[in-house]
Short mmCIF file of C-alpha atoms in Angstrom, two decimals:
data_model
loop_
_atom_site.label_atom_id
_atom_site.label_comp_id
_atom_site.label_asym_id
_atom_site.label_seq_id
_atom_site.Cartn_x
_atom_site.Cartn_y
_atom_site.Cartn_z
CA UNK A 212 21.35 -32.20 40.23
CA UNK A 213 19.79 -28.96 40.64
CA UNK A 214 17.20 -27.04 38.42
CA UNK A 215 16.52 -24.14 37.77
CA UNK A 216 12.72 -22.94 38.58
CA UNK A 217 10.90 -21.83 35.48
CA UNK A 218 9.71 -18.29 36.08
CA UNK A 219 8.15 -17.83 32.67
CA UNK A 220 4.90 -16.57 32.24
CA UNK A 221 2.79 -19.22 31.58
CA UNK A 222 -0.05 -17.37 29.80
CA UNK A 223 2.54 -15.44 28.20
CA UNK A 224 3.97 -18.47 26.39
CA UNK A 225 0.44 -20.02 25.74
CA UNK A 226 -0.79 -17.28 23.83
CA UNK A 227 2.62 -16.84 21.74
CA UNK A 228 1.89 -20.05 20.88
CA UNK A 229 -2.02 -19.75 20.43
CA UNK A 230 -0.51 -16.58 17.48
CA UNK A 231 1.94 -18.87 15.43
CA UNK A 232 -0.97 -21.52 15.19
CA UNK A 233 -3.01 -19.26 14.15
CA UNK A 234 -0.58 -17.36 11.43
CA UNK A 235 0.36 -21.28 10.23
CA UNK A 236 -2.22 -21.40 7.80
CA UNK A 237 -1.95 -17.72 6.61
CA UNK A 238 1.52 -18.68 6.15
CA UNK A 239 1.18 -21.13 4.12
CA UNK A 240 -1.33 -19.34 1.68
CA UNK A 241 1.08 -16.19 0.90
CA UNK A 242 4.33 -18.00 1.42
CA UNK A 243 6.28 -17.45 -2.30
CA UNK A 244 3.86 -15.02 -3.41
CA UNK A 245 4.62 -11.34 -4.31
CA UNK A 246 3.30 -8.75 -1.93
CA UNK A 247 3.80 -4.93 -3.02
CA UNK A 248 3.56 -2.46 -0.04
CA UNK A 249 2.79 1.20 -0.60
CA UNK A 250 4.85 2.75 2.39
CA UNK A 251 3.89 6.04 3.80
CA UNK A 252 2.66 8.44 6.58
CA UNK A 253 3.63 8.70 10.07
CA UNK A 254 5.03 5.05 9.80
CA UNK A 255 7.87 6.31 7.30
CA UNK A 256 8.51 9.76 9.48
CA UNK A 257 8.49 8.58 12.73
CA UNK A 258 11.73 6.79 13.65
CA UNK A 259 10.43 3.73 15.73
CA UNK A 260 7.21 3.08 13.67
CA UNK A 261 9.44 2.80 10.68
CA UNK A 262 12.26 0.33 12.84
CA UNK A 263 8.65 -1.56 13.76
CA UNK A 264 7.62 -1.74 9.92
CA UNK A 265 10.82 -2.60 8.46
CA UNK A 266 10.66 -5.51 11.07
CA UNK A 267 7.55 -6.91 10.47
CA UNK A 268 8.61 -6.82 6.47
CA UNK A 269 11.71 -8.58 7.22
CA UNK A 270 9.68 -11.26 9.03
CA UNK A 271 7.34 -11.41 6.14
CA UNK A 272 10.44 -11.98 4.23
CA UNK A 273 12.30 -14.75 6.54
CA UNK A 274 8.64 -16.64 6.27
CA UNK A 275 8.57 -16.97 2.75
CA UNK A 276 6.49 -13.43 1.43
CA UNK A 277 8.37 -11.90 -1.60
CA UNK A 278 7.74 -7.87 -0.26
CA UNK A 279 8.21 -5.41 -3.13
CA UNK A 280 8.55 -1.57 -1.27
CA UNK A 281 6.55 1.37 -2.81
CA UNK A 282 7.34 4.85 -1.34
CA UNK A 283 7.15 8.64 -1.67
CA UNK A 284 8.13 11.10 0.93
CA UNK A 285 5.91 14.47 0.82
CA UNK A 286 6.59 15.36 4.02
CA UNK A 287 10.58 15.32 3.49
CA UNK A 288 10.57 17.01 -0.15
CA UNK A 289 8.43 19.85 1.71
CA UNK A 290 10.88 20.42 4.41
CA UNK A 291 13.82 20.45 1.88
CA UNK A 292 11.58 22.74 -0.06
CA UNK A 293 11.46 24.77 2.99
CA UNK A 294 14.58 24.53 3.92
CA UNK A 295 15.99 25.87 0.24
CA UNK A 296 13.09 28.85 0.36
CA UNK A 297 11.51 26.91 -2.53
CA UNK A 298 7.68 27.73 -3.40
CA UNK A 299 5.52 25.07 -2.04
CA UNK A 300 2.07 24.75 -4.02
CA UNK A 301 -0.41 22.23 -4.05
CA UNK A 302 -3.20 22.26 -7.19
CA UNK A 303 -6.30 19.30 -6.24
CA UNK A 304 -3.85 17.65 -3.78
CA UNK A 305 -0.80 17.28 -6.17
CA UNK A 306 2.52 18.96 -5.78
CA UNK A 307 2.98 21.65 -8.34
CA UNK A 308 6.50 19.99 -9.34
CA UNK A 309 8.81 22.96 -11.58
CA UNK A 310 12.09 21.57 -13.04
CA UNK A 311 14.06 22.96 -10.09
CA UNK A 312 12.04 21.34 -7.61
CA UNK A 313 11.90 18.09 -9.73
CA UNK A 314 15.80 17.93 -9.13
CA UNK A 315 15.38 18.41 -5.44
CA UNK A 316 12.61 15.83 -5.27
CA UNK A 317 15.01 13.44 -7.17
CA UNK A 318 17.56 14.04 -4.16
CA UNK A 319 15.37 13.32 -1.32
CA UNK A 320 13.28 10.56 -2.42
CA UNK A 321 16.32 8.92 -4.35
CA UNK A 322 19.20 9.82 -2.06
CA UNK A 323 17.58 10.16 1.39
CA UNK A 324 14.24 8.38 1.85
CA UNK A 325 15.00 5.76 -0.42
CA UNK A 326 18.67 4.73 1.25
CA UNK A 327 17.32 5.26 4.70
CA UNK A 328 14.66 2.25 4.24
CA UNK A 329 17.13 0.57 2.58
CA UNK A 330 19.62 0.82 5.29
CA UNK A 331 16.83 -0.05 7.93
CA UNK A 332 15.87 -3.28 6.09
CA UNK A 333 19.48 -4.51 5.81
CA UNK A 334 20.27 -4.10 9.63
CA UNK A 335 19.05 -7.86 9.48
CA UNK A 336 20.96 -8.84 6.34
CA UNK A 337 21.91 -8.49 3.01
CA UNK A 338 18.07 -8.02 1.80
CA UNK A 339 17.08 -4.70 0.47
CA UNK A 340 18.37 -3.07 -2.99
CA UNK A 341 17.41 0.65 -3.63
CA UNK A 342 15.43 1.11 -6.82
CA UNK A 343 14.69 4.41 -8.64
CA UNK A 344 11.48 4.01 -11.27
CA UNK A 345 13.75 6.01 -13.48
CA UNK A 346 16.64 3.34 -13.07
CA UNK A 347 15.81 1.02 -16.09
CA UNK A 348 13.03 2.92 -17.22
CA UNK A 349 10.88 1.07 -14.29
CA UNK A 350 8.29 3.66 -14.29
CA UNK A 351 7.40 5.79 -17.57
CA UNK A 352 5.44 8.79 -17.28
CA UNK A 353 4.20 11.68 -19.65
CA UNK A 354 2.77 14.97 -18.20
CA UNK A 355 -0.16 14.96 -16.34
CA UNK A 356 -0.85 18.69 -16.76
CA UNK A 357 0.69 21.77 -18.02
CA UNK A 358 -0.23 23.42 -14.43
CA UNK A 359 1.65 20.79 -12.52
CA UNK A 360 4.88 21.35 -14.42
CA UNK A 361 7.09 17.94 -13.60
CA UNK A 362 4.25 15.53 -12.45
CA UNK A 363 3.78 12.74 -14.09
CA UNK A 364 0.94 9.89 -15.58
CA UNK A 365 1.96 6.95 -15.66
CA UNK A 366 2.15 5.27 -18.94
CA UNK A 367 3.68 1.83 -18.61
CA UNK A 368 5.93 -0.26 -15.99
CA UNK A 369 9.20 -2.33 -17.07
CA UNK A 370 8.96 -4.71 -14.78
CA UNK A 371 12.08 -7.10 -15.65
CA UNK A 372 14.39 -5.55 -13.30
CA UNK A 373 11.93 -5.99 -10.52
CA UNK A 374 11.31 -9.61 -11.63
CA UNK A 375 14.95 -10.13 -11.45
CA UNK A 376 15.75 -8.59 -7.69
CA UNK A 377 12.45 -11.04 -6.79
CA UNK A 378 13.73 -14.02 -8.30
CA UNK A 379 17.58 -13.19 -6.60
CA UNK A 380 15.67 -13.12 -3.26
CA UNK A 381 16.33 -9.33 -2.82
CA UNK A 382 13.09 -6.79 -1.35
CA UNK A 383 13.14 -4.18 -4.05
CA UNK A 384 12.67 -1.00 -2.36
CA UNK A 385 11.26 1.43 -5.38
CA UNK A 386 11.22 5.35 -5.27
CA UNK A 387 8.51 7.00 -6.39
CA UNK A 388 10.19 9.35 -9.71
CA UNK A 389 9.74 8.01 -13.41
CA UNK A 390 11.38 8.01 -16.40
CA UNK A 391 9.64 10.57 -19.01
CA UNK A 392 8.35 9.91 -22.08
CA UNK A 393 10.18 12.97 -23.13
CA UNK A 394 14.00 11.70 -21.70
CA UNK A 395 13.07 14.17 -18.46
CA UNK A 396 11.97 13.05 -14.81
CA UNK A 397 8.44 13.27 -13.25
CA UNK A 398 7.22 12.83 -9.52
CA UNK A 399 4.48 10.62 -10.15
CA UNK A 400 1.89 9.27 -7.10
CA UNK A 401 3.26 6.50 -5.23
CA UNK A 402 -0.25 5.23 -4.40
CA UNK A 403 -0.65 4.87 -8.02
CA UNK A 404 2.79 3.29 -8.74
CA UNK A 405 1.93 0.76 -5.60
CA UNK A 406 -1.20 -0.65 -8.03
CA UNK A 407 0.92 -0.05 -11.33
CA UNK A 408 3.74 -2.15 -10.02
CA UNK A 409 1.46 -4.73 -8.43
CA UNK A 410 -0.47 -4.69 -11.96
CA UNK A 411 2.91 -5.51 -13.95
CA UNK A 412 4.63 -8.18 -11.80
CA UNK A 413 1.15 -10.16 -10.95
CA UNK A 414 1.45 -9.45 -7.71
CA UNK A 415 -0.87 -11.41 -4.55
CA UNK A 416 -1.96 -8.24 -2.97
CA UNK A 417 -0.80 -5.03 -2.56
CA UNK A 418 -1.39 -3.01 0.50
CA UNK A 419 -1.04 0.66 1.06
CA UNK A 420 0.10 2.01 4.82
CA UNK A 421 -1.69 4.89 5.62
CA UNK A 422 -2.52 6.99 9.00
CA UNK A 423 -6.16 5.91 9.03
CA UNK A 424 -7.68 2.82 9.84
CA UNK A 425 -9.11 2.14 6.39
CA UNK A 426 -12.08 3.03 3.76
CA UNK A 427 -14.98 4.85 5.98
CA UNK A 428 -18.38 5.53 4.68
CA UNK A 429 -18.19 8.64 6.96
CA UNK A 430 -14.75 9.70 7.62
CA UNK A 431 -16.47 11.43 11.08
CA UNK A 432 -18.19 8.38 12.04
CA UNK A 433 -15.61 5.84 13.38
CA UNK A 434 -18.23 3.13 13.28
CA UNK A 435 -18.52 3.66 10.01
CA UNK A 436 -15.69 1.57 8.76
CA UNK A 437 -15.74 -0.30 5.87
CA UNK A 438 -13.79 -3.73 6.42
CA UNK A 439 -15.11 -5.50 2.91
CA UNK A 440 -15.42 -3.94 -0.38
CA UNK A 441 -15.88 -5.31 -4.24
CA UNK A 442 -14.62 -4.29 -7.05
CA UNK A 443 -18.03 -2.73 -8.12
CA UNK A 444 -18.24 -0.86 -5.01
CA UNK A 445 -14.83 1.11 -5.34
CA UNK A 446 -15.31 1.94 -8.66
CA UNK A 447 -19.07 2.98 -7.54
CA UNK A 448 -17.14 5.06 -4.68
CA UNK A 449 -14.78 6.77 -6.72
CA UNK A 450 -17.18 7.80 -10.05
CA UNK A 451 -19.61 9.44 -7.70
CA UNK A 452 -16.65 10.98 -5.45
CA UNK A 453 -17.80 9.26 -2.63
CA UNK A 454 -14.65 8.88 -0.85
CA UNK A 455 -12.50 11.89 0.81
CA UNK A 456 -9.44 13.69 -1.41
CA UNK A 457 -6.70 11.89 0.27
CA UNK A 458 -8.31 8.57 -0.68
CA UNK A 459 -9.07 9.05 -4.44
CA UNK A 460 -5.26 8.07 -5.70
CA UNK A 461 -5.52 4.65 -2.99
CA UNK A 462 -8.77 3.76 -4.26
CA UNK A 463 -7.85 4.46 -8.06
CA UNK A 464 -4.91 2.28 -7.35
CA UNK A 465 -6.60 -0.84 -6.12
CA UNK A 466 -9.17 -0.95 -8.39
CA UNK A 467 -6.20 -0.81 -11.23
CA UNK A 468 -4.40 -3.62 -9.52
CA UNK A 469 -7.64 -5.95 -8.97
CA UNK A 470 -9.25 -4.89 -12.45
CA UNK A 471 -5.47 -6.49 -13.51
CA UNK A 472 -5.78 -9.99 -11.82
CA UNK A 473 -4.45 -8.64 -8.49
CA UNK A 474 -6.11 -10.96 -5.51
CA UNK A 475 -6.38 -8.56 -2.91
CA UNK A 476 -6.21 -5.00 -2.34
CA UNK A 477 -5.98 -3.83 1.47
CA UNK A 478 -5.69 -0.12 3.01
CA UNK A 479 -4.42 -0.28 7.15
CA UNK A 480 -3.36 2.37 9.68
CA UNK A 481 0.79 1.47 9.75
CA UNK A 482 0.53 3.57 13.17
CA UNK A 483 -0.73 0.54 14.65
CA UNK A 484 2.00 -1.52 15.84
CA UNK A 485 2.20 -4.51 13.59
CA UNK A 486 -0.75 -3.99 11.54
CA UNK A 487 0.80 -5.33 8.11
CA UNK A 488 0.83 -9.29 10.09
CA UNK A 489 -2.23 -8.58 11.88
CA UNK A 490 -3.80 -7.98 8.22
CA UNK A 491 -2.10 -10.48 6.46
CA UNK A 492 -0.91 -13.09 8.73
CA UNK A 493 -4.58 -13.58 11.42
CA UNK A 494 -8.06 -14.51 10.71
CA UNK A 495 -9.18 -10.75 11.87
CA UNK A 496 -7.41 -8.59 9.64
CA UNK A 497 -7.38 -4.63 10.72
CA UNK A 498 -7.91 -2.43 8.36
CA UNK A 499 -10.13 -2.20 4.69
CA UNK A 500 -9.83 -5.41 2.15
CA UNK A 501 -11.14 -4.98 -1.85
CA UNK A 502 -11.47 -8.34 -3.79
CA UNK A 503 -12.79 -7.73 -7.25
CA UNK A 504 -16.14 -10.64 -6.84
CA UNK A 505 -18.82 -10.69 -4.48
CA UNK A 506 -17.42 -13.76 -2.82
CA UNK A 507 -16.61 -13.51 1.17
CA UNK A 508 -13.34 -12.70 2.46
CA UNK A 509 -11.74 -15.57 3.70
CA UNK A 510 -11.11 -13.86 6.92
CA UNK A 511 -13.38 -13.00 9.71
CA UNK A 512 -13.97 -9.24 9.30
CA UNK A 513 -15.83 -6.63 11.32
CA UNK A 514 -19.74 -5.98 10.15
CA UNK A 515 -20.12 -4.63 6.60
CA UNK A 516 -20.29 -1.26 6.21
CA UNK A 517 -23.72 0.37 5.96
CA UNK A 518 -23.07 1.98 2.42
CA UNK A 519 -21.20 -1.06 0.61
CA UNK A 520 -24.30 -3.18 1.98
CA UNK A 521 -26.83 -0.52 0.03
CA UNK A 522 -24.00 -0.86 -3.17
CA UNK A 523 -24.84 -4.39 -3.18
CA UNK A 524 -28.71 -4.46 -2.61
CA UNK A 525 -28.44 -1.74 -5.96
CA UNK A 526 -26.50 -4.01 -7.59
CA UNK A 527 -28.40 -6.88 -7.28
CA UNK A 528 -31.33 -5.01 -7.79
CA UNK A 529 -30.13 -3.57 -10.85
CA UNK A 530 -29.08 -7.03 -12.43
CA UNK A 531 -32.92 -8.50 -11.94
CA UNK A 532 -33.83 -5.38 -14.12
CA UNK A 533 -31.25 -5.72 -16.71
CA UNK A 534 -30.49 -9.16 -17.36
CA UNK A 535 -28.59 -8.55 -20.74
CA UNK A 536 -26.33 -5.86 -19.16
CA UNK A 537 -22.99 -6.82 -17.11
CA UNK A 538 -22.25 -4.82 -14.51
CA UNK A 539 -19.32 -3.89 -13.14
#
């Protein structure tokens, strides 16, 4: 009998096999628990980075994760916007959102973006279902401000329909437009849904997919990456606007979702290819992880940042001189 010679990479193989080791136990921690992931950024518009992300949450999903989908689209309501020669105004980083344009945001998030994910999900199987926050009042808003016309606050999340597509096995793939308290429709932030959502259904972790690596103490300083943050030092961050524009609504978020019994809060760069396992599946993680104690990750990460160590030496300083006081 003849056989054939076994041209396979040795090393190759070896270090597959040194990855699933490694991803058993991490497995086995987040297997049946809920994980909400805020989609956006060049992952969602770029055509193979989304194919690559919609993989890795199916695989998430094979393994046992319960993935609950959280997603705007700014980038595609602008070009419709365009497109239609519809005003395009921005007021402190929010969408100025008039009745017209609410109905055109409605169409693109809830009749493009939405059924495109939904479509690249179930190219493996029956898994995704397409869910409007309007569609069983999901998401309730009430104006935010007078100035930003249709844009909503949210108010309170309905979770029992999510519940249900969870307990049926299905990845609930949610669009970022709310129910009003007034029987209208508001755009309302999907960073801030992500944490609302997460909140509600007592979610593991939720973690948002940006187009940066993570939290920096100085966005210009790529050294300056923070890997490990508290509770305390978000909030800290975010009261003394000590974080860039863009990052206010993330950080807001998280410290909503941990502040409601959420484990974990991370923020990773979804450009790089298969950062949502790397982060939750390896001992390394990539990007920025919030836990609301002082207790260490249970990950290796990289070096604490220079500015959460100070937040901590304050703290800790600051409890010695007020003994009576908690502080948060």
């Amino acid at each position: 009998m003849k056989y054939a010679k076994d041209t396979r990479p040795k090393g190759v193989a070896n270090k597959a096999a040194e990855v699933l080791v490694e991803a058993l136990p991490w497995i086995k921690n987040i297997t049946g628990k809920t994980v909400v992931i805020k989609y956006g950024g060049s992952a969602m518009v770029d055509e193979q980075l989304r194919a690559d992300v919609m993989n890795d949450i199916v695989l998430l999903k094979i393994v046992g994760v319960n993935p609950v989908i959280v997603h705007g689209g700014g980038k595609a309501i602008t070009e419709a916007m365009d497109f239609l020669q519809l005003p395009v105004e921005f007021k402190d980083g929010q969408r100025v959102t008039t009745p017209e344009a609410m109905d055109l945001v409605r169409t693109v998030l809830m009749g493009k973006v939405n059924q495109e994910l939904v479509e690249a999900l179930n190219e493996h199987g029956n898994f995704a279902v397409g869910v409007s926050g309007a569609d069983a009042g999901v998401i309730v808003a009430e104006q935010a401000s007078p100035e930003l016309g249709r844009v909503g606050r949210i108010t309170r999340i309905n979770s029992p329909l999510l519940d249900d597509l969870v307990a049926g096995d299905y990845i609930p793939v949610v669009a970022s437009v709310a129910l009003g308290e007034d029987g209208g429709f508001y755009n309302v932030n999907a960073d801030m849904v992500a944490g609302h959502i997460a909140a509600a259904i007592g979610a593991h972790k939720v973690v948002f997919l940006t187009d940066v690596d993570g939290l920096y103490e100085n966005f210009e300083n790529k050294d300056s990456l923070i890997s490990n943050l508290t509770l305390f030092e978000a909030q800290y961050m975010v009261e003394n606007n000590i974080v860039s524009t863009g990052m206010i609504p993330k950080l807001k978020s998280c410290i909503h979702a941990l502040d409601s019994g959420v484990f974990r809060a991370h923020i990773i760069n979804g450009i790089t290819p298969h950062s949502l396992l790397l982060e939750l599946l390896t001992s390394t993680g990539v990007g920025t992880t919030m836990h609301s104690t002082e207790e260490s990750c249970t990950f290796d990460t990289h070096p604490l940042g220079n500015f959460a160590s100070k937040l901590l030496e304050n703290r800790q300083h600051a409890a010695s001189a007020t003994p009576n006081n908690k502080i948060f």
